[in-house]
Short mmCIF file of C-alpha atoms in Angstrom, two decimals:
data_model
loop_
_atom_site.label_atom_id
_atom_site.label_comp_id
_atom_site.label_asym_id
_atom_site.label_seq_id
_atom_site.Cartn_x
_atom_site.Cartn_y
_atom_site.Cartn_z
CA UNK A 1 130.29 81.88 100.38
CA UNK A 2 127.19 79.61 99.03
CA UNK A 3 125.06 82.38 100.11
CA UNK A 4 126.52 84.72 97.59
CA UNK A 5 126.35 82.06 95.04
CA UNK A 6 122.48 81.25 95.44
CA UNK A 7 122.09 85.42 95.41
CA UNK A 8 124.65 85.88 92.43
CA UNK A 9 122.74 82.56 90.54
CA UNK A 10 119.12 84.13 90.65
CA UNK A 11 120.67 87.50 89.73
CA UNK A 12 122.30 86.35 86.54
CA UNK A 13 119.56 83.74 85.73
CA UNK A 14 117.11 86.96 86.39
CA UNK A 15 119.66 89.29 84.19
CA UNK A 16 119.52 86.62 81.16
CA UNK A 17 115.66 86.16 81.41
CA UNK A 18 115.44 90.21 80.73
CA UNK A 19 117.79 90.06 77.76
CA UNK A 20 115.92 87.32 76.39
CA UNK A 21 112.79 89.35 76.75
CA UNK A 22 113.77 92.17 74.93
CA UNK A 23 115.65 90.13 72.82
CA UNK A 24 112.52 88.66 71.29
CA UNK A 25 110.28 91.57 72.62
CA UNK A 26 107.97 89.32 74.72
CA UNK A 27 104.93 90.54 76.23
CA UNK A 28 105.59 89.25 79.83
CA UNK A 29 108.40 88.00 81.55
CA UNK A 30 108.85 83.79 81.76
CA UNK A 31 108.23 82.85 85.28
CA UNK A 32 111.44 81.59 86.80
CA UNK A 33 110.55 78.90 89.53
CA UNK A 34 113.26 77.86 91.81
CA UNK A 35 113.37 73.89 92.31
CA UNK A 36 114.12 73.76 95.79
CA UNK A 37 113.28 69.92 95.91
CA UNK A 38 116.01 68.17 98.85
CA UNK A 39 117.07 71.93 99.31
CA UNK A 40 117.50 73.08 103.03
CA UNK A 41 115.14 75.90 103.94
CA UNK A 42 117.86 77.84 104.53
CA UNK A 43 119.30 77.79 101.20
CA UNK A 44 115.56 78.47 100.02
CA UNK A 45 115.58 81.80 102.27
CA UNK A 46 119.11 82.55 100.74
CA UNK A 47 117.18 82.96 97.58
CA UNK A 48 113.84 84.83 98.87
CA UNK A 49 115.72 87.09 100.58
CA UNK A 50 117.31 87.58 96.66
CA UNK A 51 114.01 88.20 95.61
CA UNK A 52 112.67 85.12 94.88
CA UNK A 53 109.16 84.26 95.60
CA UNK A 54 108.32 81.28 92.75
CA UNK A 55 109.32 78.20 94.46
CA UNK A 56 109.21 74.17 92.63
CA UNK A 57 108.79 71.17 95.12
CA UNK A 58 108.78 67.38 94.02
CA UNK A 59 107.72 65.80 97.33
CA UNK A 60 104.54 66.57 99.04
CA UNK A 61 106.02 66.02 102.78
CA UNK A 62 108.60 67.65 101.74
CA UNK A 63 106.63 70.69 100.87
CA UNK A 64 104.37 70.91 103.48
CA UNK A 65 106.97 70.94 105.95
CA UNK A 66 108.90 73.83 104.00
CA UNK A 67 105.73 76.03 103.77
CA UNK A 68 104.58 75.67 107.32
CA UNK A 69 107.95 77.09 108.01
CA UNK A 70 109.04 79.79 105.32
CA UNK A 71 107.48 83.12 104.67
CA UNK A 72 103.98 82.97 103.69
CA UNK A 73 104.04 85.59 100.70
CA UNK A 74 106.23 82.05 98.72
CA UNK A 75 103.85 81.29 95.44
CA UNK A 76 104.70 77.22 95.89
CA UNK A 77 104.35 74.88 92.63
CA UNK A 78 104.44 71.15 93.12
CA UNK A 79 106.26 70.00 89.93
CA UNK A 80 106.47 66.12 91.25
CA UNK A 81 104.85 62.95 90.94
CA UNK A 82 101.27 62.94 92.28
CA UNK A 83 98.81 59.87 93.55
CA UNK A 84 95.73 60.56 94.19
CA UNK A 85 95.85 59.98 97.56
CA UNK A 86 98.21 62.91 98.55
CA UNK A 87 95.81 65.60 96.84
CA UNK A 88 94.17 66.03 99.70
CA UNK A 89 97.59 66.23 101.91
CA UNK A 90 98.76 69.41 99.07
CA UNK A 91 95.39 70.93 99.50
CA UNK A 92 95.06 71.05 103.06
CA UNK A 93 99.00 71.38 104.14
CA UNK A 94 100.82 73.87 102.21
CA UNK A 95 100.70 77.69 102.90
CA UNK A 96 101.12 79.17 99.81
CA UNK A 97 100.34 76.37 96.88
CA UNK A 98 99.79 78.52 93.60
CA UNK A 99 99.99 75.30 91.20
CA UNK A 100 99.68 71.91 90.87
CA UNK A 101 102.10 71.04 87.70
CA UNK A 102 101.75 67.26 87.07
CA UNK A 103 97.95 66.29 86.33
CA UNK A 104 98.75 63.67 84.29
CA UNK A 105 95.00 61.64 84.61
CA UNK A 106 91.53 62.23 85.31
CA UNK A 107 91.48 60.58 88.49
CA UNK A 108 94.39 63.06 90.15
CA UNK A 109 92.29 65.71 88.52
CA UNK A 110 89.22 64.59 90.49
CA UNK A 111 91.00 64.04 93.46
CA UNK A 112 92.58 67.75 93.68
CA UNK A 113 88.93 68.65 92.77
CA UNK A 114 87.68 66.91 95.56
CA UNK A 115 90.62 68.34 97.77
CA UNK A 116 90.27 72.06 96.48
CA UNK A 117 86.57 72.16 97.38
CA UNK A 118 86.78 71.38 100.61
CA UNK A 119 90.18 73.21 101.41
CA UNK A 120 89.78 76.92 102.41
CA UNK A 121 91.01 78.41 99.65
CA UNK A 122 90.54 81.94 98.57
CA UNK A 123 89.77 80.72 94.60
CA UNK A 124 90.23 77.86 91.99
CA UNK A 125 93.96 76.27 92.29
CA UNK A 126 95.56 76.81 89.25
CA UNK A 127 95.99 73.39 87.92
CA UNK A 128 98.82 72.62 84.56
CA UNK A 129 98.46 69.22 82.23
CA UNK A 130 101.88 67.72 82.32
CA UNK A 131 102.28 65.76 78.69
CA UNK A 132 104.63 63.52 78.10
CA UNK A 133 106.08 64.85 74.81
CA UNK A 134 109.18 62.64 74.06
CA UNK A 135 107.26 58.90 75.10
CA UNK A 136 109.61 57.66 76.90
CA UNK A 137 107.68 55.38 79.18
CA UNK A 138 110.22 56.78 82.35
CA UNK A 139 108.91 60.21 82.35
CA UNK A 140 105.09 60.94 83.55
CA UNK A 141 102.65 62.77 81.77
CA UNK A 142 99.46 62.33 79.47
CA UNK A 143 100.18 61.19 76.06
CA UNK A 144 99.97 64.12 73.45
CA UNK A 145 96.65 62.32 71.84
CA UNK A 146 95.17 62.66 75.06
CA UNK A 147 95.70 65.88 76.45
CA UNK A 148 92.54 67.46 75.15
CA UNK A 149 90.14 65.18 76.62
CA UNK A 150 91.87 65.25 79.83
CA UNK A 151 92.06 69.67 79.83
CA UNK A 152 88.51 69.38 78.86
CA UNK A 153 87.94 67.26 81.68
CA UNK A 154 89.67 70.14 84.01
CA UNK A 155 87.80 73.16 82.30
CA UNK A 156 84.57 71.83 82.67
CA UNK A 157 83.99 68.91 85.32
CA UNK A 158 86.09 70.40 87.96
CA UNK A 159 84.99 73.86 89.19
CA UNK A 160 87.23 74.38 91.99
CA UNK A 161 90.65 73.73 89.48
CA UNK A 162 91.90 76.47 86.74
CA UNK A 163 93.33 75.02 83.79
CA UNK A 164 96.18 77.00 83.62
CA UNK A 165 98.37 75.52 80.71
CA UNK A 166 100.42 72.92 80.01
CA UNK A 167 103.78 71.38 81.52
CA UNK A 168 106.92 68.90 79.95
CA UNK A 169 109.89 67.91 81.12
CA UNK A 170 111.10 66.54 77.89
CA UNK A 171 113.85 64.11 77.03
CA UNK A 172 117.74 65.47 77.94
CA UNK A 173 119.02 66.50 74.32
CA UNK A 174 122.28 67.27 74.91
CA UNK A 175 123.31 67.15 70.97
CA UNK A 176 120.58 70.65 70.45
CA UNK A 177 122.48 73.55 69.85
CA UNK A 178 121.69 76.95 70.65
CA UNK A 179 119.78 77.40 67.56
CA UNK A 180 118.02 74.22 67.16
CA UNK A 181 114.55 73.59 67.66
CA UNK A 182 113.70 71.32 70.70
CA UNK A 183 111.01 68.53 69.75
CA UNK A 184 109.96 68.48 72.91
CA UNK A 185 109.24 71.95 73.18
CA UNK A 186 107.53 72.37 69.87
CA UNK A 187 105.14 69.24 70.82
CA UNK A 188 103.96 71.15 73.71
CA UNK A 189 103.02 74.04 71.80
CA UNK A 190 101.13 71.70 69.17
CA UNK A 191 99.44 70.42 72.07
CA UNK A 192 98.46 73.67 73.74
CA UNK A 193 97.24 74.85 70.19
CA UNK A 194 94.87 71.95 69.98
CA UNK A 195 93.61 72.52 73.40
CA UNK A 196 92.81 76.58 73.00
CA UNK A 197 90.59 75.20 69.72
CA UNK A 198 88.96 72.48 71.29
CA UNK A 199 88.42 75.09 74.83
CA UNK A 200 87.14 78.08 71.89
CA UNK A 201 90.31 80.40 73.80
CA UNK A 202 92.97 81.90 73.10
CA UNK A 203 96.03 80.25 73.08
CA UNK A 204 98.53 82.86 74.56
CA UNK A 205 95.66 82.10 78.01
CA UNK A 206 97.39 78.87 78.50
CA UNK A 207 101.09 79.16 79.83
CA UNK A 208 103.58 76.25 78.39
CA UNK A 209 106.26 75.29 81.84
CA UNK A 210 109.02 74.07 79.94
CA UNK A 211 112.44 74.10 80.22
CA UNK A 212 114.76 73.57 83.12
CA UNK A 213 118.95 74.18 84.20
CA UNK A 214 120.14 72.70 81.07
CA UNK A 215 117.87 74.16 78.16
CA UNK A 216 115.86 77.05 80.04
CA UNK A 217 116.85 79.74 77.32
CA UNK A 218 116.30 77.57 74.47
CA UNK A 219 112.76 76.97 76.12
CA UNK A 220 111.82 80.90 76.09
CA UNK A 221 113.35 81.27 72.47
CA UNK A 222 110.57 78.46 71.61
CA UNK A 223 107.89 80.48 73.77
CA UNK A 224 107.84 79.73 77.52
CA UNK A 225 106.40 81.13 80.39
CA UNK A 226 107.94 79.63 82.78
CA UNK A 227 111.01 77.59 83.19
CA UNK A 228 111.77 75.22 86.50
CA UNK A 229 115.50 76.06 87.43
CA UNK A 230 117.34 74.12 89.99
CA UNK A 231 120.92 73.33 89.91
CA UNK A 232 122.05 76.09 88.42
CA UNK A 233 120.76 78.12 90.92
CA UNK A 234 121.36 75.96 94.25
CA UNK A 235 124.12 73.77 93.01
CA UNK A 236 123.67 69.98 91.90
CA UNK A 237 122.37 68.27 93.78
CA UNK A 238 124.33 67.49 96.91
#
């Protein structure tokens, strides 16, 4: 049955995650976030009741809806496009939201500012800097010149947000092997290195979300905390 298969998906995905750890004896395990985006909230329930509690939405009705109406203890990430004008909506109508993934300008950062102050929340939202590290003017993100500026304008002009680290999606590079070094992936960590000097911190205090289905093990080799899995754990989607 499908339920089996979301179970048996998070298990080995889970199973491959510890081998990688002690693999390259990492100090903490890599997130895994579910990307539950179009998913039913059955399906999503199929994989808490797995053990899964890190859950990715693109869509902020979308993830409202599902947190009003799936167990509260779900740590909720919105990994999708954001306007301004829905910061308020995340802030004040999801249970549960543990990041905001895609700041991508100052004025979304000011906006979820604006939203997290006046939202009853118990501390600072942890907020990531999504950069857009292959230009390619499809995907989102700040360009890499401009992501210090803009996680200086996190850390220090918005008191209610946590800059929490950085975020890519990256171009698909199907022609990387196993062994090669992603671009993408390496850009990031440039960027988060510039970022820790300019923010006087360390830079292992700033998490890198990179790496989804297709290149999520290639991500960790290149140091990731967290890596946004969806079809290989609910299927493609339908």
């Amino acid at each position: 049955t499908m339920s089996d298969g979301v179970a048996n998906a998070i298990a080995s995905t889970r199973e491959r995650i510890a081998a990688l750890v002690s693999e390259l004896s990492l100090p903490t395990e890599p997130r895994l976030v579910a990307v539950s985006k179009t998913k039913p909230a059955d399906m999503l329930m199929e994989a808490y009741d797995a053990g899964q509690r890190d859950f990715g939405e693109n869509y902020v009705q979308e993830l409202v809806d599902k947190s009003q109406e799936l167990p509260g203890d779900i740590r909720w990430r919105y990994i999708g496009a954001l306007q301004s004008n829905k910061c308020k909506t995340l802030l004040h109508g999801v249970r549960g939201l543990a990041c905001v993934e895609t700041v991508d300008r100052p004025k979304v950062a000011k906006a979820l500012e604006t939203a997290a102050a006046s939202a009853e929340r118990d501390g600072p939202l942890d907020v990531l800097v999504q950069v857009n590290t292959s230009g390619e003017a499809s995907k989102s993100g700040v360009p890499p010149g401009e992501v210090t500026v803009l996680a200086e304008t996190i850390a220090k002009a918005c008191p209610h947000l946590k800059l929490a680290g950085l975020m890519t999606i990256g171009a698909p590079r199907p022609d990387l092997g196993p062994d090669d070094t992603n671009p993408d992936f390496e850009e990031l960590k440039a960027c988060r290195a510039r970022v820790a000097a300019a923010l006087g911190m360390p830079e292992d205090c700033l998490e890198l979300s990179m790496g989804m289905s297709a290149d999520w093990e290639a991500a960790i080799r290149q140091g990731s905390t967290s890596v946004r899995v969806g079809s290989a754990i609910f299927g493609a989607r339908a």
